[in-house]
Coordinates of C-alpha atoms in Angstrom, one line a residue:
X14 CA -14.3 7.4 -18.3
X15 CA -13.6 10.9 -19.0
X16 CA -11.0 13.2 -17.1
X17 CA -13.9 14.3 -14.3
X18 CA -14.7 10.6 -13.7
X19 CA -10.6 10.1 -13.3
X20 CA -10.2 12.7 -11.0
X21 CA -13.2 12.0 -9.0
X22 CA -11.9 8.0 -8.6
X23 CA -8.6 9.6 -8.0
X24 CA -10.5 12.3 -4.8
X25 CA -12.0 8.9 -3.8
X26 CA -8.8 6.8 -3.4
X27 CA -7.3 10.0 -1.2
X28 CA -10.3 10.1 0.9
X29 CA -10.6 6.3 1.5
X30 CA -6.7 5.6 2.2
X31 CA -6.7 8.9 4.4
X32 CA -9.2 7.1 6.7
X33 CA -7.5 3.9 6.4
X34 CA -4.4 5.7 7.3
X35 CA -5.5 7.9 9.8
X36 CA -7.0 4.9 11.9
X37 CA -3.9 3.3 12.6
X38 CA -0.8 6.2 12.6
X39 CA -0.1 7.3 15.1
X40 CA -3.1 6.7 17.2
X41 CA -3.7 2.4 17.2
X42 CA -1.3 1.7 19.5
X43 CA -2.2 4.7 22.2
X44 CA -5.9 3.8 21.8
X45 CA -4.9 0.1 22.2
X46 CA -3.2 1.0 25.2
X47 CA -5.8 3.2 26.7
X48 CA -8.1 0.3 26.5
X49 CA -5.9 -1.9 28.5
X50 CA -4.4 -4.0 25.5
X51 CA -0.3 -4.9 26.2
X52 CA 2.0 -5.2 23.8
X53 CA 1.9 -8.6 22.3
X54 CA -1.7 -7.4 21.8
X55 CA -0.8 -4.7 20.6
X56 CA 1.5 -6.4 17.8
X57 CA -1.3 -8.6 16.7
X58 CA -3.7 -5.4 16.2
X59 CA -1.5 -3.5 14.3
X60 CA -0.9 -7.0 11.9
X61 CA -4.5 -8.0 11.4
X62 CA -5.0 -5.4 8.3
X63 CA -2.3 -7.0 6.7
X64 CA -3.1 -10.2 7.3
X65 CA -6.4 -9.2 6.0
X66 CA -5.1 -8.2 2.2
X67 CA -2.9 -11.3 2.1
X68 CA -6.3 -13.2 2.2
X69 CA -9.1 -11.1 0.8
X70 CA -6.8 -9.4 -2.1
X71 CA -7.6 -12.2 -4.7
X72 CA -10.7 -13.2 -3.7
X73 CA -11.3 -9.0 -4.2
X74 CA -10.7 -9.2 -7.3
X75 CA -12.8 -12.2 -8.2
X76 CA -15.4 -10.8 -7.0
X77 CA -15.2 -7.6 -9.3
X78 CA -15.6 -9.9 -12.0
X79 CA -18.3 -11.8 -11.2
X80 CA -20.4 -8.9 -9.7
X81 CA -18.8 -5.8 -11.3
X82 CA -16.1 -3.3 -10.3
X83 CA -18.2 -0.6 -9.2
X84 CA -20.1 -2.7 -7.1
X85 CA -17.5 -3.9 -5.2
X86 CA -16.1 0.0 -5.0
X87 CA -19.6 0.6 -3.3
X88 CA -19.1 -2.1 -0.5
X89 CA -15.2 -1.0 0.0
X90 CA -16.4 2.5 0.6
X91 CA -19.8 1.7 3.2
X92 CA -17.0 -0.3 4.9
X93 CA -14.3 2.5 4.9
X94 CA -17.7 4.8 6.2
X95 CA -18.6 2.4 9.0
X96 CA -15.8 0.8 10.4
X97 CA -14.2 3.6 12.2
X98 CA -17.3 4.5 14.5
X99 CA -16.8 0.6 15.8
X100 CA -13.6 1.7 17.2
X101 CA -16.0 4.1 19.8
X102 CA -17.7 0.6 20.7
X103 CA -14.2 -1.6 22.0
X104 CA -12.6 -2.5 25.0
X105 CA -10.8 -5.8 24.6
X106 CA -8.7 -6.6 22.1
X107 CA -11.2 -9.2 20.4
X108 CA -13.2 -6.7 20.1
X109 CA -10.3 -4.4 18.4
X110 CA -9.1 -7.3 16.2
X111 CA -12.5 -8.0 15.0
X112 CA -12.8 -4.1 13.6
X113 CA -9.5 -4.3 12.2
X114 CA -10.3 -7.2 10.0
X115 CA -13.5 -5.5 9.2
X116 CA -11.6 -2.1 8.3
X117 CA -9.0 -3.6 6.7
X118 CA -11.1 -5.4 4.4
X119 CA -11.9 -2.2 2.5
X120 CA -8.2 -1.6 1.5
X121 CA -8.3 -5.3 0.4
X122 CA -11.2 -4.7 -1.9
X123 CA -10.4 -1.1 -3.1
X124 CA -7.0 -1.2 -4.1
X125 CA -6.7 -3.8 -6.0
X126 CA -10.2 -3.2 -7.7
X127 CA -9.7 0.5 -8.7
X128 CA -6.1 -0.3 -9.8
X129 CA -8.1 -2.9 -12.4
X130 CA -10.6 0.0 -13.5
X131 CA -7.7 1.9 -14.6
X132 CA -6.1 0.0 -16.1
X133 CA -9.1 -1.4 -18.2
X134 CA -10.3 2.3 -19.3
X135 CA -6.5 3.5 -19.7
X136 CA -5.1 0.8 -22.1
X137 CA -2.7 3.2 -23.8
X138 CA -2.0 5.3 -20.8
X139 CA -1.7 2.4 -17.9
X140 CA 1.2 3.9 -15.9
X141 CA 0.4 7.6 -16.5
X142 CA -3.2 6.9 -15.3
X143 CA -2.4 4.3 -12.6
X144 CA 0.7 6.6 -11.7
X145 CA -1.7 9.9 -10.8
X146 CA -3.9 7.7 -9.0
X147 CA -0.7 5.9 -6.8
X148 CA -0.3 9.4 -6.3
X149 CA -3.4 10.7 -4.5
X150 CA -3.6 8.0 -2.2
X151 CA -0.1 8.1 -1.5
X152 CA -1.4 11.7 -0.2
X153 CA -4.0 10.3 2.0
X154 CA -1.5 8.2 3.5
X155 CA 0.9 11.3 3.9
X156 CA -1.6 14.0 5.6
X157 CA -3.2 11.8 7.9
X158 CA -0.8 10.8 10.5
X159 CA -0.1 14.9 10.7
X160 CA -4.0 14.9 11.2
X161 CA -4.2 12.2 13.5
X162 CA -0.9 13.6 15.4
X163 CA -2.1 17.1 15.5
X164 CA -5.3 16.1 17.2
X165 CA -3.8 14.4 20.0
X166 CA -1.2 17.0 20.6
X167 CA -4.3 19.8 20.6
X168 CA -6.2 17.3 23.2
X169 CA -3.4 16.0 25.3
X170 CA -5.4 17.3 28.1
X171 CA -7.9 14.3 27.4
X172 CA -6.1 11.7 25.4
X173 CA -9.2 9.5 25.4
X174 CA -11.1 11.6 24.1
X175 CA -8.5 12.5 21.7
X176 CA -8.4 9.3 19.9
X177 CA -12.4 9.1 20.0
X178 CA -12.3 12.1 18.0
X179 CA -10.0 10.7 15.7
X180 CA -12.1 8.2 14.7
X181 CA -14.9 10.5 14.3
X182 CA -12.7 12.6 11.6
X183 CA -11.4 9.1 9.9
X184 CA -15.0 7.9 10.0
X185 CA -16.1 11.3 8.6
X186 CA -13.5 11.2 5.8
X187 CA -14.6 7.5 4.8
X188 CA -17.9 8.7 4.6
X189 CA -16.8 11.7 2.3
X190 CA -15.2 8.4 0.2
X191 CA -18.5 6.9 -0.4
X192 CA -20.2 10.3 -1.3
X193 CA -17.3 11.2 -4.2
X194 CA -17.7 7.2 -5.5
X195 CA -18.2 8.0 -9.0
X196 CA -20.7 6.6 -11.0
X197 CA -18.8 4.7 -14.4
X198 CA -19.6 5.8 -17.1
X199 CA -21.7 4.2 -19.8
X200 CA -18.9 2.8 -22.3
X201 CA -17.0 1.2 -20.0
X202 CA -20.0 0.3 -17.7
X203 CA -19.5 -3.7 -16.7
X204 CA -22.0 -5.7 -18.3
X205 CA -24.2 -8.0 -17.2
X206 CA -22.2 -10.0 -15.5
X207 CA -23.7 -14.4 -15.9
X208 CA -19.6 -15.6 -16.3
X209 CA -19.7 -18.5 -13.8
X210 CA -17.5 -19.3 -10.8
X211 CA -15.9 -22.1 -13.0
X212 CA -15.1 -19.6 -15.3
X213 CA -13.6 -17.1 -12.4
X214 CA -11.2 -19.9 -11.0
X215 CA -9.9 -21.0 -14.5
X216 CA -8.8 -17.8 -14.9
X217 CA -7.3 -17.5 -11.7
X218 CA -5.1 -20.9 -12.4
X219 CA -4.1 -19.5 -16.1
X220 CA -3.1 -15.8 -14.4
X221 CA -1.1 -18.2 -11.3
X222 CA 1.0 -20.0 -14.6
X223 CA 1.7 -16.6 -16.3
X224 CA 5.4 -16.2 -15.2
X225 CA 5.2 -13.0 -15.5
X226 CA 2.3 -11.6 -13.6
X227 CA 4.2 -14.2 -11.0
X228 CA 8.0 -12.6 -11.0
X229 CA 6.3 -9.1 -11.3
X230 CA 4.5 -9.1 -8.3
X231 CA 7.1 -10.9 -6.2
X232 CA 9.6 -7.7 -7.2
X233 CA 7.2 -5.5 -5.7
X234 CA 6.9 -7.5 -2.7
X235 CA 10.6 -7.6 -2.5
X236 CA 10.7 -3.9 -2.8
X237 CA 7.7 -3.7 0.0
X238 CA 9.8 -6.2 2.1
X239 CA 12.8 -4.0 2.1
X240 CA 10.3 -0.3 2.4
X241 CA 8.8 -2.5 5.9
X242 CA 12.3 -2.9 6.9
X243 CA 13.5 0.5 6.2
X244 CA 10.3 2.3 7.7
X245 CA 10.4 -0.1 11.3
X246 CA 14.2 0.1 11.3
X247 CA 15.1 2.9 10.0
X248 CA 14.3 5.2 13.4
X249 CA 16.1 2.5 15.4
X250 CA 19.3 2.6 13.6
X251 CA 18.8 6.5 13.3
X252 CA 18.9 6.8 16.9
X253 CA 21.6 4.5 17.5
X254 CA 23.6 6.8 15.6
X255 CA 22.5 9.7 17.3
X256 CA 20.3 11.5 15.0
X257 CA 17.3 13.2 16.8
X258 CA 13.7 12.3 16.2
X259 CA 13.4 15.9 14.0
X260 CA 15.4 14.5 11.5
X261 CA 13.8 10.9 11.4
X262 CA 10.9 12.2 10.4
X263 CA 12.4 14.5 8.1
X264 CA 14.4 11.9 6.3
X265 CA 10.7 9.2 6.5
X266 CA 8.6 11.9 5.2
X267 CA 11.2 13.3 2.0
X268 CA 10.9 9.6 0.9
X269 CA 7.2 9.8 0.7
X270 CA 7.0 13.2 -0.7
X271 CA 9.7 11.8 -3.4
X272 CA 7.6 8.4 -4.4
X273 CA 4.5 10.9 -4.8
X274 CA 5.9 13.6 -7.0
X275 CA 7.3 11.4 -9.5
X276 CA 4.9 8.6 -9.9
X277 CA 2.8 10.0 -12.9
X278 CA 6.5 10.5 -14.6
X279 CA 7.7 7.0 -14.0
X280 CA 4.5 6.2 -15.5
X281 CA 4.2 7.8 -18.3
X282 CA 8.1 7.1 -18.9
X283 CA 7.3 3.1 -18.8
X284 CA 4.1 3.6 -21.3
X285 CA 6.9 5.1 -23.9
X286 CA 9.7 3.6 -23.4
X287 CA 9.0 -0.1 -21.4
X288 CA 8.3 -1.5 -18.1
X289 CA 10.6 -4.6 -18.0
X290 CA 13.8 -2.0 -18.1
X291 CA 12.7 0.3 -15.6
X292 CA 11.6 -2.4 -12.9
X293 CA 15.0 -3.8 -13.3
X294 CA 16.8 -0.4 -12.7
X295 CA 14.2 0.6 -10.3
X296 CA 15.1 -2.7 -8.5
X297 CA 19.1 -2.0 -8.2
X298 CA 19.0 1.3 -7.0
X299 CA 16.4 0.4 -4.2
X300 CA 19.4 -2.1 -3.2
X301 CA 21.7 -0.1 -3.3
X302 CA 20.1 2.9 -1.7
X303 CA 19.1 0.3 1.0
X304 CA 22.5 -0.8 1.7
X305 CA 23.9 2.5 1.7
X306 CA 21.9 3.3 4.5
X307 CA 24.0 0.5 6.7
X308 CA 27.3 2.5 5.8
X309 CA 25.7 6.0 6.8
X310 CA 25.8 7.5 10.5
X311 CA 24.7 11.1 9.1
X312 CA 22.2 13.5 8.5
X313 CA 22.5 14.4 5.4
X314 CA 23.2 10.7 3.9
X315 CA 20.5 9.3 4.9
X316 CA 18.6 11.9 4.1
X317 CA 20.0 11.6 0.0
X318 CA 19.7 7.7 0.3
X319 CA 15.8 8.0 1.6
X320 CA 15.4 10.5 -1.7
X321 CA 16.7 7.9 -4.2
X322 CA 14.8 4.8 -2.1
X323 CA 12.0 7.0 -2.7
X324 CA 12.4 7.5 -6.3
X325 CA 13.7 3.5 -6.7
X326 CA 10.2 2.7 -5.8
X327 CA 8.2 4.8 -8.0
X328 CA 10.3 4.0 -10.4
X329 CA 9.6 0.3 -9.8
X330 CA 6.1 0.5 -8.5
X331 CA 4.7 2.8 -11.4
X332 CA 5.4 0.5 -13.8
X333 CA 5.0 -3.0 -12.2
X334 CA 0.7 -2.9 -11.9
X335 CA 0.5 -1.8 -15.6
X336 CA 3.3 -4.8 -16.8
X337 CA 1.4 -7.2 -14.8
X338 CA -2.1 -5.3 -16.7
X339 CA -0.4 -5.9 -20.0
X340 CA 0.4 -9.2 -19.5
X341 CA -3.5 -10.3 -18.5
X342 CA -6.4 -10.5 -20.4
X343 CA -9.1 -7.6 -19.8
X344 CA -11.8 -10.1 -18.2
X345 CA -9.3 -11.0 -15.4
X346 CA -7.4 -7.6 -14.5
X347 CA -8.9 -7.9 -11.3
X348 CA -7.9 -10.9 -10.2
X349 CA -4.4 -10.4 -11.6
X350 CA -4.2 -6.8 -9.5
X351 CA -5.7 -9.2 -6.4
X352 CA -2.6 -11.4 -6.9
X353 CA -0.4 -8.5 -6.8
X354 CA -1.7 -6.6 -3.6
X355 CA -1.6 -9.9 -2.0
X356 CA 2.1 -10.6 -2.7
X357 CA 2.7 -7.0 -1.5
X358 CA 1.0 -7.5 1.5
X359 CA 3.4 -10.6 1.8
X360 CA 6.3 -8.9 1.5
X361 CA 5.0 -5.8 3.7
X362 CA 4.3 -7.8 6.7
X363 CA 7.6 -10.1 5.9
X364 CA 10.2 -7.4 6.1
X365 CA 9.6 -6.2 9.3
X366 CA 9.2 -9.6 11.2
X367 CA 12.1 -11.3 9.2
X368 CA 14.4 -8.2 9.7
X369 CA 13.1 -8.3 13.1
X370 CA 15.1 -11.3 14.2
X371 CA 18.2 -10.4 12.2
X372 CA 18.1 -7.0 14.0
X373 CA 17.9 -9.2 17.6
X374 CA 20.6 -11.5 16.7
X375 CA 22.8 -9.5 14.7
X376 CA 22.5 -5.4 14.2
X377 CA 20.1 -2.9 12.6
X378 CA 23.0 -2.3 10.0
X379 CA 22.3 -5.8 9.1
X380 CA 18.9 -5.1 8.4
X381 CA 19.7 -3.3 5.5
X382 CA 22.3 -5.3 3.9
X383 CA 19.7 -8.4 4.2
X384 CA 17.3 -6.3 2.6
X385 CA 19.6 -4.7 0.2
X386 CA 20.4 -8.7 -0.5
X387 CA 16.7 -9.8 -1.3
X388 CA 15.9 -7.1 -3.1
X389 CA 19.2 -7.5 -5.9
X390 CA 18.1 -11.3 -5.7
X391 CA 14.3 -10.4 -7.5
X392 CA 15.4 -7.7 -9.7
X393 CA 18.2 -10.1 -11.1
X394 CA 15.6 -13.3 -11.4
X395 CA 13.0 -10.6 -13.0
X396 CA 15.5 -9.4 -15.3
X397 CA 16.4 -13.5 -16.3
X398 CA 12.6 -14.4 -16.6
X399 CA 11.3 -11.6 -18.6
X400 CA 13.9 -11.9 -21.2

C-alpha cells in the first residue's frame, strides 16, 4: 500500500464515519420525535448502534480473516450507502431500531477492520499510520453534526423535511465512501483465504489469554467510559454552573479539535519511543483532567481541562491499537482490533448509564470524580500487568 492507497483508505474512513455521524447528531432524536417515538424510545434508538459494536466487533474481525479485509470493507461501505435512505421508509420505532442495527453494523465492521489493514501494511509505522487515519474520521465525526445542524436551522420552516434531507446528504456521503474504497494493492493483497473456522476460533481463545491485548483494551474502554461521561454530563454540570450553551459547545468541540491535531504525533512518538509509557501517562492525566472538571465552575477551566482530556486521549488512544497490533500475530490483527472496538463500545455505552445513576442519587460533580476514579484504577493495573 503506497501513500495514494493510504490516503484514499484514510478519504474513505472520513466519508463513512461522516455519514455514520451525521445520522445520529443532532438530528435522531428530533426525527424520532417527529415520528411519534417518546423518550424511553427514544433512549433505546440512540443505544442500538452501540449495542451493535459490542456484538458484531469480533465477529468483524473474524470474518476479515476468513473472507479478506477488503471484502468486508466492501460490505461496510454498501451498508453505510444504503442504510440512510431506510430512515425515509420508518414510522414506529421497530422500524427505527431495525435501521439502526442495520447502520450501525457498518461502524462495527469498518473500524475495526481498516484499523487491522493498517496496521498489517504499516509494521514499522503502526501509530503514525493508524494515528493519521484516527485523525480523518475523527474529522467526519467533527463536520457533520455542524452539517446536520445547519440544515435544520436553514429548514426550520419544514423540520420534516429537514431531517429527510439529512438523510439524503448522510446517504449521499456513504455512497461517496463506497466509490473512494480503494482497491489493495497487489503485495499486501489477502490471499486465498481456505483457513478454517476451527482455525479462526483458536485464535480468537489464544488472542482472549494474551494479557495484554486484554488490559490494553480495557484502558481504552476505561478512557471511553470516562469521554461518555464527560460528553453526556459535561453540558449538565456546565449549566448548573451557569455557563451558557456558547461556551459548552466551545469547550466539547476544542477537545475534539485537540484529540485530532495531535494523533499522528502521539503516534509517531509511541513508534520511537514505546507504547506501554505513554498509555500509562496518557491514562493519569485523563484522571486527573476528569476530576478537575468537578472542582471547576468557570469558563476558562473547563475550557483548559477539555484541552488536556483531549490531548490525554490521543495520547492514550494513538498508541493503544498499535500495542495491542504488536502484541498479535499478523493472521489475527483483525480479530484482536474486533476485541478492542468491542471493549470500547463497552465502556462507551457504560459511562453514561453508570454515571447516570450516580448523577440521580448523588451530583454531576460526582460524575467526574467516579470517572476520574476508574480511569486511575486501569492505568495503574495496566502499568502492574505490562511490567
Amino acid at each position: 500500500m503506497n501513500a495514494s492507497h493510504f490516503v484514499r483508505l484514510c478519504v474513505t474512513g472520513l466519508f463513512a464515519i461522516f455519514s455514520s455521524t451525521i445520522a445520529k447528531s443532532p438530528v435522531l432524536p428530533l426525527y424520532s420525535l417527529s415520528i411519534g417515538i417518546g423518550a424511553a424510545g427514544i433512549g433505546v434508538v440512540s443505544a442500538v448502534s452501540s449495542f451493535t459494536g459490542i456484538i458484531a466487533s469480533i465477529p468483524s474481525g473474524m470474518m476479515a480473516e476468513r473472507i479478506g479485509k477488503k471484502r468486508m470493507l466492501t460490505i461496510a461501505t454498501l451498508i453505510f450507502a444504503t442504510a440512510p435512505f431506510l430512515y425515509l421508509l420508518v414510522d414506529n420505532v421497530r422500524q427505527l431500531v431495525m435501521v439502526r442495527f442495520y447502520h450501525g453494523l457498518a461502524t462495527a465492521i469498518f473500524m475495526p477492520v481498516a484499523l487491522s489493514m493498517v496496521s498489517d501494511v504499516f509494521a514499522k509505522e503502526r501509530g503514525e499510520k493508524i494515528g493519521w487515519f484516527s485523525t480523518a474520521t475523527l474529522l467526519g465525526r467533527f463536520i457533520a453534526p455542524m452539517v446536520g445542524g445547519g440544515i435544520i436551522g436553514l429548514m426550520a420552516f419544514n423540520p420534516k423535511m429537514s431531517y429527510n434531507v439529512v438523510y439524503l446528504v448522510c446517504g449521499f456521503v456513504g455512497i461517496l465512501s463506497l466509490v473512494t474504497l480503494p482497491s489493495i494493492p497487489r503485495e499486501v493483497r489477502d490471499a486465498h483465504n481456505t483457513v478454517s473456522w476451527r482455525d479462526i476460533l483458536g485464535r480468537l481463545r489464544q488472542l482472549l489469554t494474551v494479557k495484554g491485548v486484554i488490559i490494553t483494551s480495557v484502558v481504552e474502554g476505561a478512557v471511553l467510559f470516562s469521554y461518555g461521561a464527560f460528553e453526556t454530563f459535561l453540558p449538565l454540570y456546565a449549566i448548573s454552573v451557569g455557563l451558557s450553551p456558547y461556551q459548552i459547545g466551545m469547550i466539547l468541540s476544542i477537545q475534539v479539535i485537540s484529540i485530532a491535531l495531535t494523533k499522528p504525533f502521539m503516534g509517531r512518538f509511541s513508534d520511537k519511543h514505546g507504547r506501554v509509557p505513554q498509555i500509562f501517562a496518557g491514562g493519569i492525566i485523563g484522571a486527573i483532567c476528569v476530576y478537575g472538571f468537578s472542582l471547576s465552575a468557570t469558563f476558562i477551566p473547563m475550557l483548559v481541562l477539555s484541552v488536556f482530556f483531549g490531548l490525554s486521549i490521543s495520547v492514550v488512544t494513538s498508541a493503544t491499537s498499535a500495542l495491542i497490533a504488536d502484541l498479535s500475530k499478523r493472521e489475527s490483527l483483525a480479530s484482536a482490533m474486533g476485541i478492542l472496538a468491542s471493549v470500547m463500545d463497552i465502556g462507551h455505552t457504560t459511562g453514561p448509564l453508570v454515571c447516570g445513576v450516580i448523577a440521580t442519587y448523588l451530583s454531576y460533580s460526582s460524575v467526574f470524580i467516579f470517572a476520574a476514579i476508574v480511569l486511575l484504577s486501569c492505568a495503574l493495573v495496566f502499568k502492574l500487568a505490562m511490567r
